[in-house]
Each structure stands twice: as C-alpha cells, then as structure tokens.
PDB file of N, CA and C in Angstrom:
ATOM      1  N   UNK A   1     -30.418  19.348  41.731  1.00 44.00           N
ATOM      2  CA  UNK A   1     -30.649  18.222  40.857  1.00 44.00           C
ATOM      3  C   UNK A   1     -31.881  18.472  40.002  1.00 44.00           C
ATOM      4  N   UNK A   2     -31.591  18.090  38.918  1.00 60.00           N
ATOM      5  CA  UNK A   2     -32.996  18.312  37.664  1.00 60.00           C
ATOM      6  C   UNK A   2     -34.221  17.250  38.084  1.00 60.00           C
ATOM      7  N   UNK A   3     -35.365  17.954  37.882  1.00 77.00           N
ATOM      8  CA  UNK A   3     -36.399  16.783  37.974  1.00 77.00           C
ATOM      9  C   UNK A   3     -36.198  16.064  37.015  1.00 77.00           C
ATOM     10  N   UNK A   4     -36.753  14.534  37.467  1.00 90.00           N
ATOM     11  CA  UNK A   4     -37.153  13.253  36.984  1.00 90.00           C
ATOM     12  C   UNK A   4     -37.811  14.063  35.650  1.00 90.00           C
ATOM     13  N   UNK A   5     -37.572  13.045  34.449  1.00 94.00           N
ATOM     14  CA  UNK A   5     -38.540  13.236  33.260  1.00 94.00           C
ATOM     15  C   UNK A   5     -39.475  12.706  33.975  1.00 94.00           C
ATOM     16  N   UNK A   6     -41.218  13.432  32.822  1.00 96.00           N
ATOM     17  CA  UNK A   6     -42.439  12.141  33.613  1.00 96.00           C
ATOM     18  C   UNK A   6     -42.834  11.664  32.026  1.00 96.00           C
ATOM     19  N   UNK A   7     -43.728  10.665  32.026  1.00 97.00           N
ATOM     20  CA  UNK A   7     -44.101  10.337  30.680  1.00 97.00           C
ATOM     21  C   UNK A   7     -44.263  10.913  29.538  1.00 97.00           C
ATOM     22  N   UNK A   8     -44.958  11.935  30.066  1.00 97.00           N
ATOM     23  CA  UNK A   8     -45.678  13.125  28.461  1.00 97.00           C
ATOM     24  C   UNK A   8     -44.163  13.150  28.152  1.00 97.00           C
ATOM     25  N   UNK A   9     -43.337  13.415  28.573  1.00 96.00           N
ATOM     26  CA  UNK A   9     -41.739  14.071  28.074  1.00 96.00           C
ATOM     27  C   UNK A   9     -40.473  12.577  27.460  1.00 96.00           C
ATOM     28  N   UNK A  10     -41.446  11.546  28.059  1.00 97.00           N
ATOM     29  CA  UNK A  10     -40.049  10.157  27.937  1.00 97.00           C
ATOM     30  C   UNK A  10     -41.534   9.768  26.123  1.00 97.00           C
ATOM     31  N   UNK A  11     -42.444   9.750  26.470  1.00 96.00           N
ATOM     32  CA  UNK A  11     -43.128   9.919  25.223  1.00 96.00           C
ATOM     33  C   UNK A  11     -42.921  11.012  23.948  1.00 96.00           C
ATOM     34  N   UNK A  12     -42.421  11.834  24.311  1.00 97.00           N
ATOM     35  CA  UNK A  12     -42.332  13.173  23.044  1.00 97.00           C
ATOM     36  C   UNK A  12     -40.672  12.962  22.733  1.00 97.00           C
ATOM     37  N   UNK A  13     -39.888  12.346  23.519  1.00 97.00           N
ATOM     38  CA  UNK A  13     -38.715  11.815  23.286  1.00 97.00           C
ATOM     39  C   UNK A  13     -38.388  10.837  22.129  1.00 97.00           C
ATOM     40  N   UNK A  14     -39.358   9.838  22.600  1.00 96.00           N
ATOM     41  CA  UNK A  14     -38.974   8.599  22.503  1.00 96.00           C
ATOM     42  C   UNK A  14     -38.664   8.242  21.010  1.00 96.00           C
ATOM     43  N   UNK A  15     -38.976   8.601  19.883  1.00 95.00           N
ATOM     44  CA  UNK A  15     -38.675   8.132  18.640  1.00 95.00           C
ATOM     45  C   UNK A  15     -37.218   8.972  18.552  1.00 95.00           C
ATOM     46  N   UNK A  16     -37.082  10.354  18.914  1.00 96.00           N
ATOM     47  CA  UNK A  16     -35.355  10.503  18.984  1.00 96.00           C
ATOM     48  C   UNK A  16     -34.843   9.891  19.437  1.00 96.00           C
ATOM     49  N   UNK A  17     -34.852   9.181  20.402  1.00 96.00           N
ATOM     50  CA  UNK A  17     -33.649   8.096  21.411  1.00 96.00           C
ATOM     51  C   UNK A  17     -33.892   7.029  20.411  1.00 96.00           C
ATOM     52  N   UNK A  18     -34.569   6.066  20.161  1.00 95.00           N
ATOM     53  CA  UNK A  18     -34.937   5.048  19.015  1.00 95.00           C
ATOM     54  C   UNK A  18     -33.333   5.397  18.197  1.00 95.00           C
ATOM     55  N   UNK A  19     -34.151   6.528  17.627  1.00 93.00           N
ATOM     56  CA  UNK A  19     -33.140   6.903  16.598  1.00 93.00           C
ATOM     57  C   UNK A  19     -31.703   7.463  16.584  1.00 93.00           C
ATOM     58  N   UNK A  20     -31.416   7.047  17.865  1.00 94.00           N
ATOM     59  CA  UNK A  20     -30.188   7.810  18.739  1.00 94.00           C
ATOM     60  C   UNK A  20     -29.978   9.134  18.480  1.00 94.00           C
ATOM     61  N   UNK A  21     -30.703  10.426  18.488  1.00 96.00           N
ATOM     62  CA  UNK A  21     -30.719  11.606  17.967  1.00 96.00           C
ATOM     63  C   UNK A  21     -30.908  12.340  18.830  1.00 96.00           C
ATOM     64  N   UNK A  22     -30.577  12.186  20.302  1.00 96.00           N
ATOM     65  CA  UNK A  22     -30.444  12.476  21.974  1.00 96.00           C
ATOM     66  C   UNK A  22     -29.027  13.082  22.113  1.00 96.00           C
ATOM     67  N   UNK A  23     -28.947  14.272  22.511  1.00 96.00           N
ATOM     68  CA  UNK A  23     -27.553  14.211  23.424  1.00 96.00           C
ATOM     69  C   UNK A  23     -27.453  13.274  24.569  1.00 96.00           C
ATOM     70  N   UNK A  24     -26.234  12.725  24.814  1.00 96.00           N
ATOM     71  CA  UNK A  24     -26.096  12.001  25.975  1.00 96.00           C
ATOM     72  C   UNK A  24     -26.677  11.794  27.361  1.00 96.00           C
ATOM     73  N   UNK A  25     -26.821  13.081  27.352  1.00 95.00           N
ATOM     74  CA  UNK A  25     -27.470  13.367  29.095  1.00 95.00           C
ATOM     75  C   UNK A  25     -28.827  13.215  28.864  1.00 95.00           C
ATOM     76  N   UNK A  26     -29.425  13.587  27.880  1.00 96.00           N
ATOM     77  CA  UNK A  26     -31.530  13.399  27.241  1.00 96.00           C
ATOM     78  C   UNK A  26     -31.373  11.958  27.537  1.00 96.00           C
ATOM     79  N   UNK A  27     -30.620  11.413  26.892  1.00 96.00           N
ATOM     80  CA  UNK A  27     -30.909  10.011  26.461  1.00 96.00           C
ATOM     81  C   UNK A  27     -30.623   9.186  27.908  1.00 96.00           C
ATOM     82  N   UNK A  28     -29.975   9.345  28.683  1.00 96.00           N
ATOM     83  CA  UNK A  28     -29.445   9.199  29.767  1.00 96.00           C
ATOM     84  C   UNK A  28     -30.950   9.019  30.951  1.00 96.00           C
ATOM     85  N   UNK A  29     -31.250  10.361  30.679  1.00 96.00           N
ATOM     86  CA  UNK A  29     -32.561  10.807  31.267  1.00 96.00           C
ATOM     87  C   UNK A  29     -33.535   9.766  31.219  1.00 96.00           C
ATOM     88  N   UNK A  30     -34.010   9.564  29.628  1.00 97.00           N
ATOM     89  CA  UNK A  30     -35.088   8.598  28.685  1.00 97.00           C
ATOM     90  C   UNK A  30     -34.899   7.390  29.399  1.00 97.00           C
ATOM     91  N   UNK A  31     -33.344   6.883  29.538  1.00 97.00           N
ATOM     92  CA  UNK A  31     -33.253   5.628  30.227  1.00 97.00           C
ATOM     93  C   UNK A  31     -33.588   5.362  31.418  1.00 97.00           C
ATOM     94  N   UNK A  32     -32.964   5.629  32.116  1.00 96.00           N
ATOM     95  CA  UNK A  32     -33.307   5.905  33.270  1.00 96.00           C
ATOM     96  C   UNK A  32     -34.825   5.834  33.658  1.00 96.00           C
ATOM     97  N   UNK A  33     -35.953   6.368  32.912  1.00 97.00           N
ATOM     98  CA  UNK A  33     -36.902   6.811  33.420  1.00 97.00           C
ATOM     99  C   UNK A  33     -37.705   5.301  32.768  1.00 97.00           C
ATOM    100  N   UNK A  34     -37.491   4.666  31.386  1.00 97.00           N
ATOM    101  CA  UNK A  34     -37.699   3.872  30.781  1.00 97.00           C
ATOM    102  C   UNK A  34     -37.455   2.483  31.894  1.00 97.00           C
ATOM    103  N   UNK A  35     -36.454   2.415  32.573  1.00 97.00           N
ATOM    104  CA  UNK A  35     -35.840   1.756  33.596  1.00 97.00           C
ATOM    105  C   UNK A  35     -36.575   1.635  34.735  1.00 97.00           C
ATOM    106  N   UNK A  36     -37.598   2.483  35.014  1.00 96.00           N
ATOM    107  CA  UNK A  36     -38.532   2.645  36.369  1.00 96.00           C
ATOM    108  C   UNK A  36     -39.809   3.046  36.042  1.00 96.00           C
ATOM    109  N   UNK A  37     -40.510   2.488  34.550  1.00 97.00           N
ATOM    110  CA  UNK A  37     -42.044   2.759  34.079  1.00 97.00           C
ATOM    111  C   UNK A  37     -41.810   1.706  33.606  1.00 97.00           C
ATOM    112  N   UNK A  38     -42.467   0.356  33.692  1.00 97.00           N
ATOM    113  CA  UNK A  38     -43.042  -0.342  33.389  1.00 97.00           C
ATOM    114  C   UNK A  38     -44.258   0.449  31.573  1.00 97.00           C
ATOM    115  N   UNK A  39     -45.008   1.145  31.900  1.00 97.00           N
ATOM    116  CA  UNK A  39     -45.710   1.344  30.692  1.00 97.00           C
ATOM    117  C   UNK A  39     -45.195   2.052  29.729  1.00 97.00           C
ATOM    118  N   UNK A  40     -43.914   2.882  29.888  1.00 97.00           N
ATOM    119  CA  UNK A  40     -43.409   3.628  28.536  1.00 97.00           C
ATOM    120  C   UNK A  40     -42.799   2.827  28.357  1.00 97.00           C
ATOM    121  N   UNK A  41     -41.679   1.570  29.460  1.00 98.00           N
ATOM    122  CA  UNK A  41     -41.005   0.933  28.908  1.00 98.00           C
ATOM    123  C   UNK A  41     -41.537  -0.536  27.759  1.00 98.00           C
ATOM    124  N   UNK A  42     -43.003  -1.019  27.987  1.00 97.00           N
ATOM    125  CA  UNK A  42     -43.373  -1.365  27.011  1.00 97.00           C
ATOM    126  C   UNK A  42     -44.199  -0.848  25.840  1.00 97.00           C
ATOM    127  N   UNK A  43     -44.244   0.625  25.894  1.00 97.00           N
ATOM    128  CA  UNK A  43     -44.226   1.145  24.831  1.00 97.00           C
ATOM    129  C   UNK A  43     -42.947   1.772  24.127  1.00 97.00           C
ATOM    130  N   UNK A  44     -42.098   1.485  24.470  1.00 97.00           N
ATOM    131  CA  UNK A  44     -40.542   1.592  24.138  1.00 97.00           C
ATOM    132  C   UNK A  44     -40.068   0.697  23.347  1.00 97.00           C
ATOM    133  N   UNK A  45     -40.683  -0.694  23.855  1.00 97.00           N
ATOM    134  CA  UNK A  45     -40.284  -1.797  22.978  1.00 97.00           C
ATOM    135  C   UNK A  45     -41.309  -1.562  21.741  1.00 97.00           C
ATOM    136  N   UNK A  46     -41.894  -1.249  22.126  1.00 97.00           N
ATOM    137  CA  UNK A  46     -42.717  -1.884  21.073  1.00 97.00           C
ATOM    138  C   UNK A  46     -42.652  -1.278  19.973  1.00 97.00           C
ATOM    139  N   UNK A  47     -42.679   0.362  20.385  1.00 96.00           N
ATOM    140  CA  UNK A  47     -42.084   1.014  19.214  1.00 96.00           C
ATOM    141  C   UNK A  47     -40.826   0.430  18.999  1.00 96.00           C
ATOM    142  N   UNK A  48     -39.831   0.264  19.652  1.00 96.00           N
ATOM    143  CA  UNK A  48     -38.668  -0.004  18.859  1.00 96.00           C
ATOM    144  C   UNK A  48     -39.040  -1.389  17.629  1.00 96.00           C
ATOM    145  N   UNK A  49     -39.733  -2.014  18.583  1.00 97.00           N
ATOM    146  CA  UNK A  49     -40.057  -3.129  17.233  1.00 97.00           C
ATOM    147  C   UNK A  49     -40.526  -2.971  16.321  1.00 97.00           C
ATOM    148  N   UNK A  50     -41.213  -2.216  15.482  1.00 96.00           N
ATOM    149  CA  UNK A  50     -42.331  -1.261  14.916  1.00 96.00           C
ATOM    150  C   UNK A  50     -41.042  -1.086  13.892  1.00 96.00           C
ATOM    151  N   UNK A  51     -40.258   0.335  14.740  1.00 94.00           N
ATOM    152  CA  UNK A  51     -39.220   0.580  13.793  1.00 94.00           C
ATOM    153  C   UNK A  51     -38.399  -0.532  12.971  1.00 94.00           C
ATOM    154  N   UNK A  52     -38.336  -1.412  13.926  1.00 93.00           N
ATOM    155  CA  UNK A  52     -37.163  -2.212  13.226  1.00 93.00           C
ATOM    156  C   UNK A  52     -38.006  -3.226  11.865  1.00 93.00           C
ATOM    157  N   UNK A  53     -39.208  -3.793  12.401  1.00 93.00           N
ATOM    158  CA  UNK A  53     -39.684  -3.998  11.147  1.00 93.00           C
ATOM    159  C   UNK A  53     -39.584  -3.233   9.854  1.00 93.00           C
ATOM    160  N   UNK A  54     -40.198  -2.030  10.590  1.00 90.00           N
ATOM    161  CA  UNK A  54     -40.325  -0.947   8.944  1.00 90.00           C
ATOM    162  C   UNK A  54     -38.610  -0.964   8.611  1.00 90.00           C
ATOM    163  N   UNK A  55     -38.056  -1.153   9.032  1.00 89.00           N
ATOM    164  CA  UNK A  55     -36.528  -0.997   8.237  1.00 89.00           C
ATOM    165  C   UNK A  55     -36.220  -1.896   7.301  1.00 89.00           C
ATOM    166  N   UNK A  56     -36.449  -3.115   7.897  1.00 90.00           N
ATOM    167  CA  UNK A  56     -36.390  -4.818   7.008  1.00 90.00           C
ATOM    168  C   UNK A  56     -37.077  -4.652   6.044  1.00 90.00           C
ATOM    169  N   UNK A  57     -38.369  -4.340   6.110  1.00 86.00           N
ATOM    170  CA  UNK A  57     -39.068  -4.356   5.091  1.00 86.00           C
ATOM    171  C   UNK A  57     -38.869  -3.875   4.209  1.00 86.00           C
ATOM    172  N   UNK A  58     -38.457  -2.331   4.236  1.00 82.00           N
ATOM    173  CA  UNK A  58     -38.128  -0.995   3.271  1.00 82.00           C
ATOM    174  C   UNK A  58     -36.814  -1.738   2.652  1.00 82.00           C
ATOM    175  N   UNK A  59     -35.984  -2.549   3.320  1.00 82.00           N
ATOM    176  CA  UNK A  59     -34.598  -2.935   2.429  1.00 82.00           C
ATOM    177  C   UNK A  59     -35.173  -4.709   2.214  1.00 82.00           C
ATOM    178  N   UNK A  60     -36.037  -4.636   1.863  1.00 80.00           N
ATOM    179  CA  UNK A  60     -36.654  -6.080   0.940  1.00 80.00           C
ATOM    180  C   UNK A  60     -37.609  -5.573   0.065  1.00 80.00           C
ATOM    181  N   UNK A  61     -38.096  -4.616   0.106  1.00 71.00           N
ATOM    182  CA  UNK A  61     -39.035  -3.935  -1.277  1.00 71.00           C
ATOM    183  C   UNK A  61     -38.740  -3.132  -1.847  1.00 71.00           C
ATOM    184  N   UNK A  62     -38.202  -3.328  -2.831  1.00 78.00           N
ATOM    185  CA  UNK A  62     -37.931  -2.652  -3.778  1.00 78.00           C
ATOM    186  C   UNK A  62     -38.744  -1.708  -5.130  1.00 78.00           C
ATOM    187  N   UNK A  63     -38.211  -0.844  -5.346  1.00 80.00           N
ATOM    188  CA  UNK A  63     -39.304  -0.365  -6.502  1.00 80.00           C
ATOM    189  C   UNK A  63     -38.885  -1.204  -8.037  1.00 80.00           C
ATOM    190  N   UNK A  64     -39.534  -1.902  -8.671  1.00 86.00           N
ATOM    191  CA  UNK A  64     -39.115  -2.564 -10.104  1.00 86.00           C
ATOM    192  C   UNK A  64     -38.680  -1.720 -11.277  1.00 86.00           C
ATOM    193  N   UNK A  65     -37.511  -2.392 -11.625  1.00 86.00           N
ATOM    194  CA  UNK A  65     -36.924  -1.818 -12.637  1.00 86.00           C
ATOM    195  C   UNK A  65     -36.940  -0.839 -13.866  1.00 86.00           C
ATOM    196  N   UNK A  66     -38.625  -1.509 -13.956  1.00 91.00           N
ATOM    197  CA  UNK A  66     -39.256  -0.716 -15.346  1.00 91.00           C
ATOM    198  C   UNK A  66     -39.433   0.685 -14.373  1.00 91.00           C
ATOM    199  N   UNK A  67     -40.661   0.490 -12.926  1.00 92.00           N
ATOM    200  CA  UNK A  67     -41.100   1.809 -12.650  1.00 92.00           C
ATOM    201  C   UNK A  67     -39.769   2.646 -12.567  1.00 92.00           C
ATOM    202  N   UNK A  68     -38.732   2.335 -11.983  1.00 87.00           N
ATOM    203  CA  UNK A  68     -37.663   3.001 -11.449  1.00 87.00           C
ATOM    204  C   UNK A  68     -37.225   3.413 -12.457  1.00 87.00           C
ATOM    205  N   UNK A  69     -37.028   3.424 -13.871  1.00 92.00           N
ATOM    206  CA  UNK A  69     -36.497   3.925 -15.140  1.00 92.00           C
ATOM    207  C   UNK A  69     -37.401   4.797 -15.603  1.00 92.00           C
ATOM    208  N   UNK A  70     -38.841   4.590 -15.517  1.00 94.00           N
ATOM    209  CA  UNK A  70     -39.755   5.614 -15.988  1.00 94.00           C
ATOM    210  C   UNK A  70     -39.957   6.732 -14.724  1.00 94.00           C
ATOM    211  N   UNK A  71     -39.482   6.979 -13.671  1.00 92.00           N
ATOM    212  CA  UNK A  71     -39.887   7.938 -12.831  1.00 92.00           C
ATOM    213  C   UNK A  71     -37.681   8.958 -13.028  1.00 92.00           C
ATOM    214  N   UNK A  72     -37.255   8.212 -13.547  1.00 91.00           N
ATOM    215  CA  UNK A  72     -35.527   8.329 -13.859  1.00 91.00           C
ATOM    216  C   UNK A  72     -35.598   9.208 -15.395  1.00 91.00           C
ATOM    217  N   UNK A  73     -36.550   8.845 -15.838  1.00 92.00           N
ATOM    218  CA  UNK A  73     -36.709   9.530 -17.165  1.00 92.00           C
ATOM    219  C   UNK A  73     -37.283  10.770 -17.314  1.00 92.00           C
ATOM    220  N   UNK A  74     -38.820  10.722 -16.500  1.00 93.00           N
ATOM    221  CA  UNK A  74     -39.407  11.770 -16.085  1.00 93.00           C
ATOM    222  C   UNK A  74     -38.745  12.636 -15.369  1.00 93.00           C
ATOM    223  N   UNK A  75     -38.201  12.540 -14.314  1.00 93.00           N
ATOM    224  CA  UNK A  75     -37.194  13.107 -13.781  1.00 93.00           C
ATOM    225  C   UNK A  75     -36.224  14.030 -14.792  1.00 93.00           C
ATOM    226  N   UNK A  76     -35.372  13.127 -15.230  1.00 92.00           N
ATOM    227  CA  UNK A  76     -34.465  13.935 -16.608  1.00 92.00           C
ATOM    228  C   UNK A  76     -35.491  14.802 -17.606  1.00 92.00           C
ATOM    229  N   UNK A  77     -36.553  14.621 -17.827  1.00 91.00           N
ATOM    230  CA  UNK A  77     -36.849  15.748 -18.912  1.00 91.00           C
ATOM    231  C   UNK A  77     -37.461  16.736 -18.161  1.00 91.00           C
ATOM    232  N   UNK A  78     -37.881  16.749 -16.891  1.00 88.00           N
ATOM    233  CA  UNK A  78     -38.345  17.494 -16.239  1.00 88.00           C
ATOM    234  C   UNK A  78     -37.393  19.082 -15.741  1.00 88.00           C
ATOM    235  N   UNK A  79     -36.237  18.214 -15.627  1.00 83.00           N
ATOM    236  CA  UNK A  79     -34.949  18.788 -15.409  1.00 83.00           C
ATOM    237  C   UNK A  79     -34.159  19.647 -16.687  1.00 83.00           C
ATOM    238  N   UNK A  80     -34.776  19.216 -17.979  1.00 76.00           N
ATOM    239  CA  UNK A  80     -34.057  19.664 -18.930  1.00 76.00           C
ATOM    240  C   UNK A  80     -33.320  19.601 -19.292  1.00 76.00           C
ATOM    241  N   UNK A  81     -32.194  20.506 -19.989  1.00 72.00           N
ATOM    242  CA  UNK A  81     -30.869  19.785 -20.735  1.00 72.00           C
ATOM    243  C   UNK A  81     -29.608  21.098 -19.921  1.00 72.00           C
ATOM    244  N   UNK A  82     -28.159  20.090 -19.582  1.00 60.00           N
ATOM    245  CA  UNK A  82     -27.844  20.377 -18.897  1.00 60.00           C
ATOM    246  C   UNK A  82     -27.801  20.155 -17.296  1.00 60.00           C
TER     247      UNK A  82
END
C-alpha cells in the first residue's frame, strides 16, 4: 500500500485538484487526506473560495470598449498586412 500523502504534498497539490487537473487516484489521495486534516482542509476551503471569487469577478469586469478597440488596433498594425 502507498503512503498516506502528508501536507507539504496535499499543499503543492492543492490548486490542481481546485482546478480538477488530478488524475483520479492524486485526487482521490488529496481527498482523502483533506478528509482527516482539519488545517489543509481549511486551507482548502479557503483557497477554493479565493478561486471562486477571482472567477466572478474576472466575468463582471470587463475591459471598456474604447480600451478594447485601441489595444485591437495596435494589435492589427503591429501584425501588418495580411
């Protein structure tokens, strides 16, 4: 049987599982271990909350119309013709 993850490892994890970017059995692991630590598991939440803010936010701020046409323009001549 594989050893138990210990923190340093459910910590260097933890924003891949967030991001579901775990094979099954890692993530499996993460849980599990998240499931029987009290302190990664509230640093688990908390990052997850963290993330989920920054998501809301990023899809309620927008860049304005004017900037977004002048960085669209720059862009195109930067690029040249063709």
């Amino acid at each position: 049987m594989a050893e138990e993850m210990n923190c340093r490892e459910a910590v260097e994890q933890l924003q891949d599982y967030l991001k579901r970017e775990l094979t099954p059995g890692v993530a499996t692991e993460l849980r599990r271990h998240l499931d029987h630590c009290r302190h990664c598991f509230d640093h688990a939440r908390f990052e997850e909350n963290f993330l989920r803010m920054l998501e809301e936010r990023a899809r309620k701020e927008t860049c304005p119309g004017a900037l977004r046409q002048r960085i669209l323009d720059l862009l195109r001549s930067e690029a040249g013709p063709g």
